[in-house]
CSV table of C-alpha atoms in Angstrom, one decimal:
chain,number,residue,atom,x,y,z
A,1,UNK,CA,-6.5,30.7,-10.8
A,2,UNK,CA,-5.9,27.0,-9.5
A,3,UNK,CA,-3.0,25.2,-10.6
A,4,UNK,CA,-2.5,21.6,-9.9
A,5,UNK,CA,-1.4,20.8,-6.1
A,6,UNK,CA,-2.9,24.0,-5.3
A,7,UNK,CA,-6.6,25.4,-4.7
A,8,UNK,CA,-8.1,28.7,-4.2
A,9,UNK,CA,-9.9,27.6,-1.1
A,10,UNK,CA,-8.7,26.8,2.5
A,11,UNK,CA,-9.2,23.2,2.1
A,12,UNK,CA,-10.5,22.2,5.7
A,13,UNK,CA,-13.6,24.7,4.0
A,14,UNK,CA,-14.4,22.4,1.5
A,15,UNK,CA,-17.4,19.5,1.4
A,16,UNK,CA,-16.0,16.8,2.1
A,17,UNK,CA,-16.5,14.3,-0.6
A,18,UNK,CA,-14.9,11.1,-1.5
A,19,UNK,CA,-13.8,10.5,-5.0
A,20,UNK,CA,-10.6,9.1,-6.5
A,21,UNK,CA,-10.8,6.4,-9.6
A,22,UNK,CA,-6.3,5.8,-9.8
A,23,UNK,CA,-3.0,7.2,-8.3
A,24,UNK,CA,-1.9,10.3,-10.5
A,25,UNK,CA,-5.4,12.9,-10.1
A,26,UNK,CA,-5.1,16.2,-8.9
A,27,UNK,CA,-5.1,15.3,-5.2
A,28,UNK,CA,-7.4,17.1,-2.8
A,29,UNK,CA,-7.7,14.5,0.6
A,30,UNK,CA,-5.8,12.6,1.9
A,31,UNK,CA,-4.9,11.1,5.2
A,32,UNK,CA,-1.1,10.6,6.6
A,33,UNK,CA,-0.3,8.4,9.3
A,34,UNK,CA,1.2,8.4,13.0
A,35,UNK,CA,4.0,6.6,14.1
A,36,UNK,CA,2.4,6.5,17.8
A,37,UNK,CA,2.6,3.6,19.8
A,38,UNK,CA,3.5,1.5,17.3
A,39,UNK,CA,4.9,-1.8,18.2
A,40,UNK,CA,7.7,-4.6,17.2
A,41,UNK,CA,5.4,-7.4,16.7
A,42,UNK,CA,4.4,-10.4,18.9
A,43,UNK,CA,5.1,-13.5,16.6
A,44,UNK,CA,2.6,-15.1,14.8
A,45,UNK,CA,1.6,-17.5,11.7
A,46,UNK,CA,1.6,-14.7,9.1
A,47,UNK,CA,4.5,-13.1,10.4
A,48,UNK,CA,7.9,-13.1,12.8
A,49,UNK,CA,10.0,-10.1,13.0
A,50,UNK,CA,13.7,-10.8,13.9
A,51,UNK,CA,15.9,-7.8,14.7
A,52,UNK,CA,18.6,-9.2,16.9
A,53,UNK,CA,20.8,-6.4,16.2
A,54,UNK,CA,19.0,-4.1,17.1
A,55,UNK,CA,17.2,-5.6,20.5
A,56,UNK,CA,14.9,-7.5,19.1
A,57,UNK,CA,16.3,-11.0,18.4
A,58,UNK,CA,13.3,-13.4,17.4
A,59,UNK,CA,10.1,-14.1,19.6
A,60,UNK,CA,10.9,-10.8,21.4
A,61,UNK,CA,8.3,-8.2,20.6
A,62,UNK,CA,7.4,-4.6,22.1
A,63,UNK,CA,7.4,-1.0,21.3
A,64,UNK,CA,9.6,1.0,19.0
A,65,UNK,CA,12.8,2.8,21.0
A,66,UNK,CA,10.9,6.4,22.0
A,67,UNK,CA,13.8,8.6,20.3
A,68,UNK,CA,12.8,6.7,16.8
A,69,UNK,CA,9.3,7.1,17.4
A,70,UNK,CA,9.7,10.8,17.8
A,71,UNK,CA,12.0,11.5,14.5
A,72,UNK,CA,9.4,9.6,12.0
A,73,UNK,CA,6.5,11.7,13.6
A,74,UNK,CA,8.3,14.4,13.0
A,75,UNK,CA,8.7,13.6,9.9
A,76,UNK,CA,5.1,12.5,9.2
A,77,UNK,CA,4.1,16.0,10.9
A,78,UNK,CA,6.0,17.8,8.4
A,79,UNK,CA,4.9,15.8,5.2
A,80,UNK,CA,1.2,16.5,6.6
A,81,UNK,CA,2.3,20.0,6.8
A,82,UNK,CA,3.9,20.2,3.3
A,83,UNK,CA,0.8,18.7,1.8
A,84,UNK,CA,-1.0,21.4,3.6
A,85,UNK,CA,0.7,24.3,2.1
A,86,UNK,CA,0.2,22.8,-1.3
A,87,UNK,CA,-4.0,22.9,-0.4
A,88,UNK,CA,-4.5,19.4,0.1
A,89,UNK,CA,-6.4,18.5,2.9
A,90,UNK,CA,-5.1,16.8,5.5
A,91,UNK,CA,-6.4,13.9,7.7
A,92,UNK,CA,-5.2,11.6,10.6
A,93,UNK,CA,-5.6,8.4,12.0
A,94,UNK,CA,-6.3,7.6,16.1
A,95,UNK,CA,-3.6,5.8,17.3
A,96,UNK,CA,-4.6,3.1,20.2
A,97,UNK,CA,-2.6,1.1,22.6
A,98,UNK,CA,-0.7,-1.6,20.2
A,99,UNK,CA,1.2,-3.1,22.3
A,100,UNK,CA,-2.1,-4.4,24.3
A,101,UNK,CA,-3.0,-7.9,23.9
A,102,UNK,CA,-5.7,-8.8,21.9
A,103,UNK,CA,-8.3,-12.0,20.8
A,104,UNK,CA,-11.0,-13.1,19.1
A,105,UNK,CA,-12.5,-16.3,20.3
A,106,UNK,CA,-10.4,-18.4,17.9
A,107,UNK,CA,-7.0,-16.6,19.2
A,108,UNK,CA,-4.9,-14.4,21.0
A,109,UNK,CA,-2.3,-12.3,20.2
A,110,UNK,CA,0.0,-10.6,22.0
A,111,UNK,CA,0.6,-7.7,20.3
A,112,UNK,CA,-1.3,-5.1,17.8
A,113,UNK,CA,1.2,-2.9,15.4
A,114,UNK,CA,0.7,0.7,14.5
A,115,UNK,CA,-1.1,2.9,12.5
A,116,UNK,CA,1.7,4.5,9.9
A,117,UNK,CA,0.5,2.6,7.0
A,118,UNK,CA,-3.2,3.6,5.9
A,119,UNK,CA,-2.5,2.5,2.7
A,120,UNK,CA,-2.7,-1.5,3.8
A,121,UNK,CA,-5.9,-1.4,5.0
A,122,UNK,CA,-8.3,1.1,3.6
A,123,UNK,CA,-8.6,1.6,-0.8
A,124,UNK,CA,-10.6,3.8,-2.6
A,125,UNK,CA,-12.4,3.4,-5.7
A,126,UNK,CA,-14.4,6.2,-7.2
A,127,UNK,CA,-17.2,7.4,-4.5
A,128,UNK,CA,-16.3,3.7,-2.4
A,129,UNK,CA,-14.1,3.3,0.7
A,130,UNK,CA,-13.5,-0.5,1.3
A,131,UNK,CA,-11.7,-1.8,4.5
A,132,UNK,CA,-9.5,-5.0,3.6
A,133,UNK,CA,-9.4,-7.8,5.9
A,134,UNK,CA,-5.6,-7.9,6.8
A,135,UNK,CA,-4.2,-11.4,7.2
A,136,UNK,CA,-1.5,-10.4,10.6
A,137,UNK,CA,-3.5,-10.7,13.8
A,138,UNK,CA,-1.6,-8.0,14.8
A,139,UNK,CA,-3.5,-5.9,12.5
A,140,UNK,CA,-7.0,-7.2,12.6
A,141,UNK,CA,-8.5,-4.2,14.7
A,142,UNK,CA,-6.4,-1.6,12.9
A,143,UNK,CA,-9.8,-0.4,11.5
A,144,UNK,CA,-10.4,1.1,15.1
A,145,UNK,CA,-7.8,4.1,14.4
A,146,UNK,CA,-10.0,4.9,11.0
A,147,UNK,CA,-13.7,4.6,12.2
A,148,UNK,CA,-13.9,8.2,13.5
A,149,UNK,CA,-13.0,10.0,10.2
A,150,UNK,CA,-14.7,7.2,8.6
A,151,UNK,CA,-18.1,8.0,10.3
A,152,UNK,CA,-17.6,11.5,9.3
A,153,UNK,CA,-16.8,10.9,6.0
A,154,UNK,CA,-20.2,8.7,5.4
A,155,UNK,CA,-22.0,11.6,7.7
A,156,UNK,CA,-20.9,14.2,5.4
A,157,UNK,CA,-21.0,13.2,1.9
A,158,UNK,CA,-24.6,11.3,1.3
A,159,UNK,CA,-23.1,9.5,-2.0
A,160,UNK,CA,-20.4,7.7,-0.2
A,161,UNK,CA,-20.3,4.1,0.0
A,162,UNK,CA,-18.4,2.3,2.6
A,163,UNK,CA,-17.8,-1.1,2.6
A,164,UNK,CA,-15.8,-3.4,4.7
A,165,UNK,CA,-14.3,-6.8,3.0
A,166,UNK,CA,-15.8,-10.2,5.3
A,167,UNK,CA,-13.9,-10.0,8.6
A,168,UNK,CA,-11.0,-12.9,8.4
A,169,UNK,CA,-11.5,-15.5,11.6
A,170,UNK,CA,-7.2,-16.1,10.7
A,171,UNK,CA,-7.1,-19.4,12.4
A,172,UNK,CA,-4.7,-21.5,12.0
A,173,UNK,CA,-6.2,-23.2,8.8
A,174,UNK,CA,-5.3,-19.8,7.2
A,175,UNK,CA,-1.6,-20.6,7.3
A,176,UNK,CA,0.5,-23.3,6.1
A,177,UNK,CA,2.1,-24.9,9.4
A,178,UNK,CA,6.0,-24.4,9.2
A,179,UNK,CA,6.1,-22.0,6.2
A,180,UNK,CA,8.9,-19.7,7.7
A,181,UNK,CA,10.8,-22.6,9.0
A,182,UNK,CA,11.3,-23.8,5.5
A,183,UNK,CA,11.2,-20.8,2.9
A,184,UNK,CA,14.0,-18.9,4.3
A,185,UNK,CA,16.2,-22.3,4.0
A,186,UNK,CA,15.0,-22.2,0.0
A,187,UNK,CA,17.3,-21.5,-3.1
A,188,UNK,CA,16.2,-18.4,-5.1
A,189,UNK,CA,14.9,-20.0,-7.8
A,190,UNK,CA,12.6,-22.5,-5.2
A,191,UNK,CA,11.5,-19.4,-3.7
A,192,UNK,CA,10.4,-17.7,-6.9
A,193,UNK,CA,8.6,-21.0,-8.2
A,194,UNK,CA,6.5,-21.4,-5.0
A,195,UNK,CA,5.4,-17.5,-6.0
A,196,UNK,CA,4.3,-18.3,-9.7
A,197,UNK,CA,2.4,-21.3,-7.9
A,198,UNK,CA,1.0,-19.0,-5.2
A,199,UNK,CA,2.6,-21.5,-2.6
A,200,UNK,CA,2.9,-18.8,0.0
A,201,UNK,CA,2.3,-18.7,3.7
A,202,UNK,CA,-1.6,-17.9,3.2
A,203,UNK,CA,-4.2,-20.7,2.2
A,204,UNK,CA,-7.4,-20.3,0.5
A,205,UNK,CA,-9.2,-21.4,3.2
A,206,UNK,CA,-10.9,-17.4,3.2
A,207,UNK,CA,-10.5,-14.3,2.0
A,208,UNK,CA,-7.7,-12.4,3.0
A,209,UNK,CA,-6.1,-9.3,1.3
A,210,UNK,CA,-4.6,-6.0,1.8
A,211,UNK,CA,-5.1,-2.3,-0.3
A,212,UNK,CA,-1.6,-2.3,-0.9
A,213,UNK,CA,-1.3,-5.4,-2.8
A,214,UNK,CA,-4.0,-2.9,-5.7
A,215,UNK,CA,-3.1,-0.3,-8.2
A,216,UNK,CA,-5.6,1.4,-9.4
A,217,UNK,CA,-5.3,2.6,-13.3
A,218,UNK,CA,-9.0,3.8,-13.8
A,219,UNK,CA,-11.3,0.8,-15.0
A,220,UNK,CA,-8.7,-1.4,-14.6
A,221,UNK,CA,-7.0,-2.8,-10.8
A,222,UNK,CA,-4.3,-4.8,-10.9
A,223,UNK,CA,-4.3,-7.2,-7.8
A,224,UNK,CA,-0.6,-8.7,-6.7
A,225,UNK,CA,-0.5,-12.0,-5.2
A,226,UNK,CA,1.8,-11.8,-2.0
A,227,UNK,CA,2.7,-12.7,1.4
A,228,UNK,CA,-0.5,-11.0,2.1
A,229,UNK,CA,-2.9,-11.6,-0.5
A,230,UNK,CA,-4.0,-15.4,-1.2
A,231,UNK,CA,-6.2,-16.2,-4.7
A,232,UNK,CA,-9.5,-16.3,-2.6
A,233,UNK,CA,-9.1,-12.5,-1.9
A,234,UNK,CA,-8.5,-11.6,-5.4
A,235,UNK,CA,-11.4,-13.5,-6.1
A,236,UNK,CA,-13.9,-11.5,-3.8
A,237,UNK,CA,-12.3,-8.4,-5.2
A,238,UNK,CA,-13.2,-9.1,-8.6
A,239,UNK,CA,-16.8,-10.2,-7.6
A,240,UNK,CA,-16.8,-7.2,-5.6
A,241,UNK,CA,-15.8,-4.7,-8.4
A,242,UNK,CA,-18.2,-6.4,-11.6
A,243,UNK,CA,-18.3,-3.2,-13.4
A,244,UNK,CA,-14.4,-3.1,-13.1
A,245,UNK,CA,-11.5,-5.1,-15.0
A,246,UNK,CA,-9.6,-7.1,-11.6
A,247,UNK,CA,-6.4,-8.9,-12.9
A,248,UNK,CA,-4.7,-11.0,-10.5
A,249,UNK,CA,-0.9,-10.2,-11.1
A,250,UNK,CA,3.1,-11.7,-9.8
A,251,UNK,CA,6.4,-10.8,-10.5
A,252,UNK,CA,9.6,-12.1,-10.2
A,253,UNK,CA,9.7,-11.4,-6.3
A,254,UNK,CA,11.1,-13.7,-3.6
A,255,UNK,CA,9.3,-11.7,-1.0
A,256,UNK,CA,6.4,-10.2,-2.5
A,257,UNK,CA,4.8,-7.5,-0.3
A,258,UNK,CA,2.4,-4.5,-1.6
A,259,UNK,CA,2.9,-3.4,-5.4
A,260,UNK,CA,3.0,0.2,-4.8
A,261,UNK,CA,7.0,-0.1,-5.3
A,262,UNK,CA,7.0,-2.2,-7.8
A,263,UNK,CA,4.5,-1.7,-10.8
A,264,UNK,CA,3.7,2.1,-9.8
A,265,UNK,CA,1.4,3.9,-12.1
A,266,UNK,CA,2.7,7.8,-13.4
A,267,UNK,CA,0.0,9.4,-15.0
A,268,UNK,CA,-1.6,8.2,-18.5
A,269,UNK,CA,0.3,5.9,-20.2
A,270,UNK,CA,3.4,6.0,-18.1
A,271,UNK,CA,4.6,3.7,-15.4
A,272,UNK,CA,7.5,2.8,-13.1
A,273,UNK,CA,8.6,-0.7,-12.9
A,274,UNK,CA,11.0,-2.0,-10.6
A,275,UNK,CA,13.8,-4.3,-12.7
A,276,UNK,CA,14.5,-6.7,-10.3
A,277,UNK,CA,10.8,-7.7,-10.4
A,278,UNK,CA,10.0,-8.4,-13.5
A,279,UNK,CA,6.2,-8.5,-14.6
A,280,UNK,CA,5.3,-11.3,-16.5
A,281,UNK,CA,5.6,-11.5,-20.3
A,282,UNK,CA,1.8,-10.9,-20.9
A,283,UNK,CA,1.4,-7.8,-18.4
A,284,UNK,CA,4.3,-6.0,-20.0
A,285,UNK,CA,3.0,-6.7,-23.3
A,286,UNK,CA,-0.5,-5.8,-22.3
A,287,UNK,CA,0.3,-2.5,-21.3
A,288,UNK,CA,2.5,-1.7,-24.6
A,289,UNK,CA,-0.6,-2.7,-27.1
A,290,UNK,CA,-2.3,0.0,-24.8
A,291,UNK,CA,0.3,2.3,-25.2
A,292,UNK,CA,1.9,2.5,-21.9
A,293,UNK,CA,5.6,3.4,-21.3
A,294,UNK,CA,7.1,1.3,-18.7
A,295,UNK,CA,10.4,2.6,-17.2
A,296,UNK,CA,12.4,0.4,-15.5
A,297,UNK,CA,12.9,2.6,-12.4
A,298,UNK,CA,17.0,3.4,-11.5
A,299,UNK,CA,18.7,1.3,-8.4
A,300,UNK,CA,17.4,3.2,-5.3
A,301,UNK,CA,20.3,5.2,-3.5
A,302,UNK,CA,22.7,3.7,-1.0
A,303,UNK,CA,20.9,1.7,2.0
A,304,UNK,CA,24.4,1.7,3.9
A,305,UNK,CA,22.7,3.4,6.3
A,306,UNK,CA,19.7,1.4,6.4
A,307,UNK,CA,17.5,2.6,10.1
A,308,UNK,CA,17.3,0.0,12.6
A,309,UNK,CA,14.5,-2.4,12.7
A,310,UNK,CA,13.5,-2.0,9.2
A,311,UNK,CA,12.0,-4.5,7.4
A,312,UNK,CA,11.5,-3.0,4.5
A,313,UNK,CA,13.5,-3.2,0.6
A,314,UNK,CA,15.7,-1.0,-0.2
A,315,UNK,CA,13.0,-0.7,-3.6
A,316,UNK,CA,10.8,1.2,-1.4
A,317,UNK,CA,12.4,4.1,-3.5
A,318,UNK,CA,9.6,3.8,-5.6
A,319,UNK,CA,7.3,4.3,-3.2
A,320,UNK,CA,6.3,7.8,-4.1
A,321,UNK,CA,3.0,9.9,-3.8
A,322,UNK,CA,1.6,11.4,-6.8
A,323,UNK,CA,0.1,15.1,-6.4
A,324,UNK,CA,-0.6,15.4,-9.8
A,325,UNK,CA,0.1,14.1,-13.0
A,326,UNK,CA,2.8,16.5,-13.3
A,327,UNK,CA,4.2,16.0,-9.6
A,328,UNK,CA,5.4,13.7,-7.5
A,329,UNK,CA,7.0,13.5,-3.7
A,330,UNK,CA,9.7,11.2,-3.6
A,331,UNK,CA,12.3,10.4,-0.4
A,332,UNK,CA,14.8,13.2,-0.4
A,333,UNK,CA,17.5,10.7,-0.9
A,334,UNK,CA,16.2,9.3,-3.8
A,335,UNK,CA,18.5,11.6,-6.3
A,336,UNK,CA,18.9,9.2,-8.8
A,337,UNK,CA,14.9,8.0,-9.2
A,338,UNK,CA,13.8,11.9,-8.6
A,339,UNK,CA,16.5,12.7,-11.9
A,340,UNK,CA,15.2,10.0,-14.1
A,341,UNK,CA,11.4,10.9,-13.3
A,342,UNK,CA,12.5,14.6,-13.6
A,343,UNK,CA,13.7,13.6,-17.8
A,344,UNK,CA,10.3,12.8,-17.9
A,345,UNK,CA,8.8,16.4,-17.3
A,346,UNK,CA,7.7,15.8,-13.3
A,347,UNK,CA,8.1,18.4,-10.4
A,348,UNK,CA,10.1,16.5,-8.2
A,349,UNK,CA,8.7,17.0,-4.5
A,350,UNK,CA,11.3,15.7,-2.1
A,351,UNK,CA,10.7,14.9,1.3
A,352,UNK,CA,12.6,13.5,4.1
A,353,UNK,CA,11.3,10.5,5.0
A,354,UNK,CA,14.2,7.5,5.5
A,355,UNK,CA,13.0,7.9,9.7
A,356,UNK,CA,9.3,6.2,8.3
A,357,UNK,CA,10.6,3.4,6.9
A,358,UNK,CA,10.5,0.7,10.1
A,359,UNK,CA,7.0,1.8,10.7
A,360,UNK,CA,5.7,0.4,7.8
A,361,UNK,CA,7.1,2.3,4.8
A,362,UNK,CA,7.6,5.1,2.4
A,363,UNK,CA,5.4,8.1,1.2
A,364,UNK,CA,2.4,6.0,-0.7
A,365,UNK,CA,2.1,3.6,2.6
A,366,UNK,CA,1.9,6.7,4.9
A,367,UNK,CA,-0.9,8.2,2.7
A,368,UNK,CA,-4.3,6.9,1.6
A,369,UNK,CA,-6.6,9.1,-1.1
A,370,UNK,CA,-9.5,10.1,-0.2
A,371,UNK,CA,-10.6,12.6,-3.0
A,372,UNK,CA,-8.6,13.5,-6.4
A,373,UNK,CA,-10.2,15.3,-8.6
A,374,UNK,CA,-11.1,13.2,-12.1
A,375,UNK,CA,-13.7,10.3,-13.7
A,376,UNK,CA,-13.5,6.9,-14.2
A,377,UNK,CA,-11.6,6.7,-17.3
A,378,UNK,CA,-10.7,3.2,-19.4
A,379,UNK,CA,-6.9,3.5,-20.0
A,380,UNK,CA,-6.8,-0.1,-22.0
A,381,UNK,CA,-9.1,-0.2,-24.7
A,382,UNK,CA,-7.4,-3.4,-26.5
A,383,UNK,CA,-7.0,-6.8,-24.8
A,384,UNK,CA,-4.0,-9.7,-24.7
A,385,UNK,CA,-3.5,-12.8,-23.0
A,386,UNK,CA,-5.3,-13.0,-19.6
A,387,UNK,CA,-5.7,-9.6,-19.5
């Protein structure tokens, strides 16, 4: 008998077969990321890292301290392993040198990053694996570390598609000049204005996007506009996707970076929200005429002890991996999110995982679907507003 999060078969025995249409099917592939080699990085227009606390004072760039390195692999080991037992199948990237400079022959950078986040770049949508573009230099040849399981994914399974978004040239007309100097020095209410007006640090002048910034509830992908994410790449994503629904969404964020911890979908007509980032009026009301619950997720535990050189919120709480629609893995310090979701029938899976965090985030970042069993479904049968 197979339950969900478990199979019958040794999973590495299985065809390998691309296929996932949302976040909550029974999940069968995935791939987990490394923390090797990653890197502080160099500064550049999309992006300036300032840890000087912790040895890294702005402009200074390099790799992560070795003993830090070693404790989030080890915890990425054992989350790989975990998913293992629960016969999932289990792949990983190829880490290469990121702390080598690199160029294109409109710029150099001096720095890559890492490869701990597979959700940024790569997104799956029913039998299609799409590359993003990425709008960091640092991160513009991160597709290297995914090619070889790539190839043998498209060698292996003859209905795959595998597309790649139009390759960003990220020059400088791709930024607003001065955006850091000035936004940090902006009231809250100036800062949340300029994201309702998409008056971020990207301009339209291509493109750009990455897989984080989608959540995927069947026939319908919600697309947030963020540091990351201009209007032109939500654009080619919904000409890209005709046969699908693309809504181009915001919330009340100051710093608005991936949505996969703040509008987070459950299972069927259930999804976390984070409260201090509120959805507009017409999404929240769009998804109640569908019959969606949205909970308004619990204040994520106590960051007093936050790891060096994180950049991350302490929301990323919510950044959980679905097994099932009855399961979920959630950061073992997350009591007080794993209790709520818990009232609302789930396993609770948790999983240490606080080490991850400075290499580019929690358990949904680390992880990027490759097959869940399930259809392409249509969860919102009635319409409202925009959406």
């Amino acid at each position: 008998m197979t339950e969900y999060g478990t199979t019958a078969a040794d999973p590495a025995t299985r065809p390998l077969k691309v296929n996932s249409w949302n976040g909550w099917d029974p999940l069968r592939h995935v791939v987990v990321g490394r923390a090797d080699n990653t890197v502080v990085q160099a500064p550049e227009p999309a992006v300036r890292r300032d840890f000087p606390d912790d040895g890294f004072p702005l402009g200074t760039y390099g790799p992560m301290p070795a003993d830090m390195t070693a404790e989030a692999n080890e915890q990425l080991d054992n989350f790989a392993e975990l998913l293992r037992r629960r016969g999932i199948r289990v792949d990983r990237p190829t880490p290469v040198d990121f702390s080598q400079q690199v160029s294109t022959p409109d710029w150099t950078q001096e720095s890559m990053s890492g490869c701990m986040p597979p959700r940024d770049l790569l997104l799956t949508v029913g039998n299609e694996i799409l590359e993003a573009t990425m709008s960091y230099r640092s991160r513009w040849f991160e597709y290297l570390c995914y090619r070889p399981l790539l190839q043998r994914l498209f060698d292996a399974d003859e209905n795959m598609r595998w597309e790649a978004a139009p390759k960003p040239r990220l020059t400088d007309a791709s930024y607003r000049p001065g955006f850091w100097d000035t936004y940090h020095t902006l009231g809250t209410e100036e800062q949340l204005a300029r994201v309702r007006d998409y008056d971020l640090v990207l301009t339209e002048a291509e493109p750009l996007f990455d897989a984080a910034d989608i959540a995927r509830f069947g026939k319908d992908l919600f697309v947030q506009l963020s540091f990351v994410t201009n209007r032109s790449g939500y654009r080619w994503l919904k000409s890209h996707f005709p046969d699908f629904r693309v809504h181009a969404v915001t919330s009340t964020n100051t710093h608005p970076l991936h949505i996969d911890a703040t509008w987070v979908p459950l299972r069927p007509g259930l999804v976390l929200h984070c409260g201090e980032r509120l959805a507009d009026a017409e999404l929240m009301e769009f998804f109640r005429r569908n019959d969606w619950e949205v909970i308004e997720a619990v204040q994520p535990a106590s960051w007093e002890h936050q790891p060096r050189l994180s950049y991350c919120s302490p929301w990323l709480a919510g950044n959980m991996l679905n097994l099932d629609p009855n399961t979920l893995c959630i950061e073992e310090k997350e009591v007080p999110l794993a209790d709520q979701l818990s009232s609302y029938g789930f396993e609770i899976v948790p999983v240490p995982f606080r080490a991850v965090g400075p290499f580019g985030g929690g358990l949904h970042c680390a992880t990027f679907d490759i097959e869940r069993d399930g259809t392409l479904e249509d969860y919102f049968p009635h319409r409202h507003g925009r959406y």
